[in-house]
CSV table of C-alpha atoms in Angstrom, one decimal:
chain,number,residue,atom,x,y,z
A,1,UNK,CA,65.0,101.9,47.5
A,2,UNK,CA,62.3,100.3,50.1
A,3,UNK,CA,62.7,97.7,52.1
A,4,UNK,CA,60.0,95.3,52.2
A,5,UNK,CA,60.2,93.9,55.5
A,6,UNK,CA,57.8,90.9,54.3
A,7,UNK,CA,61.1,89.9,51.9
A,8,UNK,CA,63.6,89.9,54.5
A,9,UNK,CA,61.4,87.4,57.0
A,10,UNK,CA,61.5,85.4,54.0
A,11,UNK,CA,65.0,85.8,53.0
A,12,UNK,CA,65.7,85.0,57.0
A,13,UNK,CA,63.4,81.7,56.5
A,14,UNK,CA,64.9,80.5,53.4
A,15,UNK,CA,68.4,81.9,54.9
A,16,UNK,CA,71.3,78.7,54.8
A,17,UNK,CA,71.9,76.8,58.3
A,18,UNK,CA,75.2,78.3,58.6
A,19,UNK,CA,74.0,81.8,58.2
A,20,UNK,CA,70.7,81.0,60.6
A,21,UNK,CA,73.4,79.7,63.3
A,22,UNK,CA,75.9,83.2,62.9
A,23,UNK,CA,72.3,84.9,63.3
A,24,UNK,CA,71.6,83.4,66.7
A,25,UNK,CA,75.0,83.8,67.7
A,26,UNK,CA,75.2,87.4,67.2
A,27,UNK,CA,71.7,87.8,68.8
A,28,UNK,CA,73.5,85.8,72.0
A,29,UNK,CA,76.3,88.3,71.6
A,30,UNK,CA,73.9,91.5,71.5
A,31,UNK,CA,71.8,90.4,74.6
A,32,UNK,CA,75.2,89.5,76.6
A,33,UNK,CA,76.8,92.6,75.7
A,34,UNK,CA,73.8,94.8,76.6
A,35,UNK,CA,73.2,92.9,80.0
A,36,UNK,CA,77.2,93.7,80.6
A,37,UNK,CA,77.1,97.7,79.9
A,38,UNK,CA,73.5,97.9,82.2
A,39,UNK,CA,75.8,96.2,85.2
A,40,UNK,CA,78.5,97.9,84.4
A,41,UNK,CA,76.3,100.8,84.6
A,42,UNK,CA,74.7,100.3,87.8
A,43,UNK,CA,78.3,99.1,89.5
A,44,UNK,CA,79.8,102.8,88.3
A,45,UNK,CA,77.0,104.6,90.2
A,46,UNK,CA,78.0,102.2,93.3
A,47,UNK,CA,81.4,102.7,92.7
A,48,UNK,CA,81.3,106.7,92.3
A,49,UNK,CA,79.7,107.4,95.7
A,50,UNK,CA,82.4,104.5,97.4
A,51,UNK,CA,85.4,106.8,95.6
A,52,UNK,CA,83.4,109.7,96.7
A,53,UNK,CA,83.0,108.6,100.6
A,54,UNK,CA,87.1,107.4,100.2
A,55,UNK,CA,88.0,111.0,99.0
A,56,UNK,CA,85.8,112.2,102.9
A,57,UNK,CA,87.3,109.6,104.7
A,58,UNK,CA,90.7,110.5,103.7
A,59,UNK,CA,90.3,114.4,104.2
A,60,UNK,CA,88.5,113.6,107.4
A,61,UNK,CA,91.6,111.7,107.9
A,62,UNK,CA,94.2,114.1,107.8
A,63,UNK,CA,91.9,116.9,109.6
A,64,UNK,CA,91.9,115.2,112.9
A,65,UNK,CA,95.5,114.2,112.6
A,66,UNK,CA,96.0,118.1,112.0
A,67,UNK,CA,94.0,118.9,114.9
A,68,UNK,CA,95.7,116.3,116.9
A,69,UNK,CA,98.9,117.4,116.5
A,70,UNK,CA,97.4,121.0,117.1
A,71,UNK,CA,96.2,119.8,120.3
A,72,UNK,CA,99.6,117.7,121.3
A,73,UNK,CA,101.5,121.3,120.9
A,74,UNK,CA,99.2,123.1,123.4
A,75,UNK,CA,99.6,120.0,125.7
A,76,UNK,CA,103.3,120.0,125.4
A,77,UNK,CA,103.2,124.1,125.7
A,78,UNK,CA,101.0,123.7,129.0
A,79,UNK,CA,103.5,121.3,130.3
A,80,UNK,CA,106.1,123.2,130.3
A,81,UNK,CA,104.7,126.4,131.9
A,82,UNK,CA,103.9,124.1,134.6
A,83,UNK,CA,107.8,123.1,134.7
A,84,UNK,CA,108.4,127.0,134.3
A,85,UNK,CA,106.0,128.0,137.0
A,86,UNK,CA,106.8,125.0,139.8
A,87,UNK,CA,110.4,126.1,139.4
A,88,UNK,CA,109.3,130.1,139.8
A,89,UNK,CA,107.2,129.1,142.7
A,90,UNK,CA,110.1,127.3,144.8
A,91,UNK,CA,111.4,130.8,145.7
A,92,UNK,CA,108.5,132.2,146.5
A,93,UNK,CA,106.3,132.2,149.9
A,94,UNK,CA,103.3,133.6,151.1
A,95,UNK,CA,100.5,135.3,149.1
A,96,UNK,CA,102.9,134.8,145.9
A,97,UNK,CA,103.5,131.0,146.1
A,98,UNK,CA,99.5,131.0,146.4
A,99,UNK,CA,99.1,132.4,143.4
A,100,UNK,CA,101.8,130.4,141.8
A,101,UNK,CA,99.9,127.5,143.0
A,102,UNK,CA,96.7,128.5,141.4
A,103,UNK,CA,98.4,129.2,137.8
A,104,UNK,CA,99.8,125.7,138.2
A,105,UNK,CA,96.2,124.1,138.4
A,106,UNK,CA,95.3,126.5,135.9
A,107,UNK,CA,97.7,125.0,133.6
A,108,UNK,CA,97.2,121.7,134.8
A,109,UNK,CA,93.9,121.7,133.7
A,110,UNK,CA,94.6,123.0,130.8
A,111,UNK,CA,97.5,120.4,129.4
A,112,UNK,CA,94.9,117.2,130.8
A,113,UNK,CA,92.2,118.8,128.4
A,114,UNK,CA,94.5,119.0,125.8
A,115,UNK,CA,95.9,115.3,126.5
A,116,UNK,CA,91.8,114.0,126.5
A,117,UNK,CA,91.0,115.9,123.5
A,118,UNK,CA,93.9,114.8,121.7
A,119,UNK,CA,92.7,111.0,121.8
A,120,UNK,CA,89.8,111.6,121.3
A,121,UNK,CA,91.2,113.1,117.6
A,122,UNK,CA,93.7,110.3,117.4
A,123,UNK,CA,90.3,107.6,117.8
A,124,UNK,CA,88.5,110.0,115.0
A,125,UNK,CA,91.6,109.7,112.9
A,126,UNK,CA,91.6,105.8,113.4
A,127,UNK,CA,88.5,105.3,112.8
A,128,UNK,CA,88.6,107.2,109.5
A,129,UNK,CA,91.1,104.9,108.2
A,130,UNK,CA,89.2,101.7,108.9
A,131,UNK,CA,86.2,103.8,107.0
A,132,UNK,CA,88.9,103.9,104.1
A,133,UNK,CA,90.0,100.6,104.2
A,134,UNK,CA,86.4,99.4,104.0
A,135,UNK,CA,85.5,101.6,101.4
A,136,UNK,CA,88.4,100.9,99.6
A,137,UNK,CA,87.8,96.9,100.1
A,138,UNK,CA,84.9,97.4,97.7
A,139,UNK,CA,86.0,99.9,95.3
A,140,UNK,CA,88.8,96.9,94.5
A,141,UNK,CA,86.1,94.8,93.8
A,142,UNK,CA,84.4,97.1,91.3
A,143,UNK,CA,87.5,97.6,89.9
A,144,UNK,CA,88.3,93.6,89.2
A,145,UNK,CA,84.4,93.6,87.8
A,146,UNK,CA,85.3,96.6,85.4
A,147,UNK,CA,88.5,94.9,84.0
A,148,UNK,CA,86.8,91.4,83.8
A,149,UNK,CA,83.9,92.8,82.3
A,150,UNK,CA,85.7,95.0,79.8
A,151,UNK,CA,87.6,91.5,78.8
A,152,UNK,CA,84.8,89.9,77.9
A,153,UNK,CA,82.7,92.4,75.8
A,154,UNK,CA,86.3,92.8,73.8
A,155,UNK,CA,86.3,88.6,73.6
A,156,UNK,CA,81.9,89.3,72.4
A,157,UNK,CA,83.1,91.7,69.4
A,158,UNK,CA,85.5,89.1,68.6
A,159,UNK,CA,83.4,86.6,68.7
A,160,UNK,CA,80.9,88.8,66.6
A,161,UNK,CA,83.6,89.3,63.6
A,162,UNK,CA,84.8,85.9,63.1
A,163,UNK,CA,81.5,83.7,64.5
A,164,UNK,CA,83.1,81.4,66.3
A,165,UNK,CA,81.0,80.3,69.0
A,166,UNK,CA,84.1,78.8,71.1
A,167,UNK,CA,85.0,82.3,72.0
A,168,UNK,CA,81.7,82.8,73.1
A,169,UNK,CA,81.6,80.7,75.6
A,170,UNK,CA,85.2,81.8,76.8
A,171,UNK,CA,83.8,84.9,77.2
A,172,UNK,CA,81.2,83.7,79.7
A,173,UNK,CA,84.3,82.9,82.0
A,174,UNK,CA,85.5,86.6,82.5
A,175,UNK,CA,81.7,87.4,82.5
A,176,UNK,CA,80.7,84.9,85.5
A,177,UNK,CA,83.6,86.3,87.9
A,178,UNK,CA,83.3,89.8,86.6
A,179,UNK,CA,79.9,89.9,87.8
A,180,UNK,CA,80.4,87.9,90.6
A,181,UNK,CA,83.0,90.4,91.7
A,182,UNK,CA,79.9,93.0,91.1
A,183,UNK,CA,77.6,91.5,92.8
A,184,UNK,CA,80.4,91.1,95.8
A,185,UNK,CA,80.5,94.9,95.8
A,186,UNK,CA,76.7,95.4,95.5
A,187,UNK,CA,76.3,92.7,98.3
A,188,UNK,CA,78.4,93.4,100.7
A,189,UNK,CA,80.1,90.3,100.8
A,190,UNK,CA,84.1,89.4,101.4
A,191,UNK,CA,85.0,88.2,98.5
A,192,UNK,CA,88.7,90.1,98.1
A,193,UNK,CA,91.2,87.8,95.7
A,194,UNK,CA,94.4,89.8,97.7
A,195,UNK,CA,97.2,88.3,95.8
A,196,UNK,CA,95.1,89.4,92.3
A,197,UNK,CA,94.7,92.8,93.6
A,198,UNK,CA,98.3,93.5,94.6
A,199,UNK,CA,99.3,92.4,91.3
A,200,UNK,CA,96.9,95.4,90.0
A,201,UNK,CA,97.9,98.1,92.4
């Protein structure tokens, strides 16, 4: 059987108030739900590379503290050669308390290169953790867009079974904020609803 597409503008024309209105409402729903799944879209490709740079902060993290602790051993084994070596020297005279003397600044060196190096891996490590906690500040505000977002395109099918335009409109409320938290993450701006989020995590 054809359609004739001539038929159904007029059947859309000559189409009851009531059915007109249910038309328009379920265009309103279409167009809302399709702007909703292209932001949703764009905010999971932000969100991604943020888990993605978490996941490096976090081994970054635990590399330098691996390497510091590395380093604090060699400090602490340096350290106590020197104990060893001042307490070898103080029976010693002559050419062998010279050269007791020179293994001491030897190892001297050695344990305040170890000491240096080692905060300088304990300021890497820091500083990897405030990349986390930045990076993490956002992904919670993708994460709030997601679930407000998912809310209200569930609220849109309802509203698109039973026509009532009430519940469109009470979508619109988990829309606004769920792109609002979006646009927070896109943005850059410090918008973090803490006591919300700790009731998530």
């Amino acid at each position: 059987m054809d359609i004739d597409p001539l038929e159904t503008v007029e059947n859309l024309d000559e189409a009851k108030p009531g059915d007109r209105a249910s038309f328009r409402l379920n265009m309103l729903v279409a167009i809302t739900v399709a702007i909703l799944a292209t932001f949703m879209g764009i905010c999971k490709v932000k969100d991604d590379n943020i888990v993605q740079s978490m996941q490096q902060a976090q081994a970054n993290k635990l590399d330098h503290w691996a390497f510091y602790q590395a380093r604090n051993i060699r400090e602490e084994v340096a350290k106590a050669t020197i104990v060893q070596l001042k307490l070898a020297a103080m029976s010693r005279t002559g050419a062998e308390a010279s050269a007791y003397q020179a293994a001491i600044a030897d190892y001297e060196k050695v344990a305040a290169e170890q000491s240096r190096k080692k905060e300088e891996l304990k300021g890497q490590a820091e500083q990897d953790q405030k990349d986390y906690d930045a990076a993490n500040f956002k992904d919670d505000q993708f994460d709030l867009s997601d679930a407000l977002i998912a809310i209200a395109i569930s609220l849109l099918a309802v509203t698109a079974l039973t026509h009532q335009k009430w519940l469109y409109w009470g979508a619109l409320i988990p829309t606004g904020f769920g792109i609002f938290m979006g646009l927070s993450g896109l943005l850059g701006w410090a918008v973090h609803p803490d006591s919300l989020i700790r009731l998530l995590s």
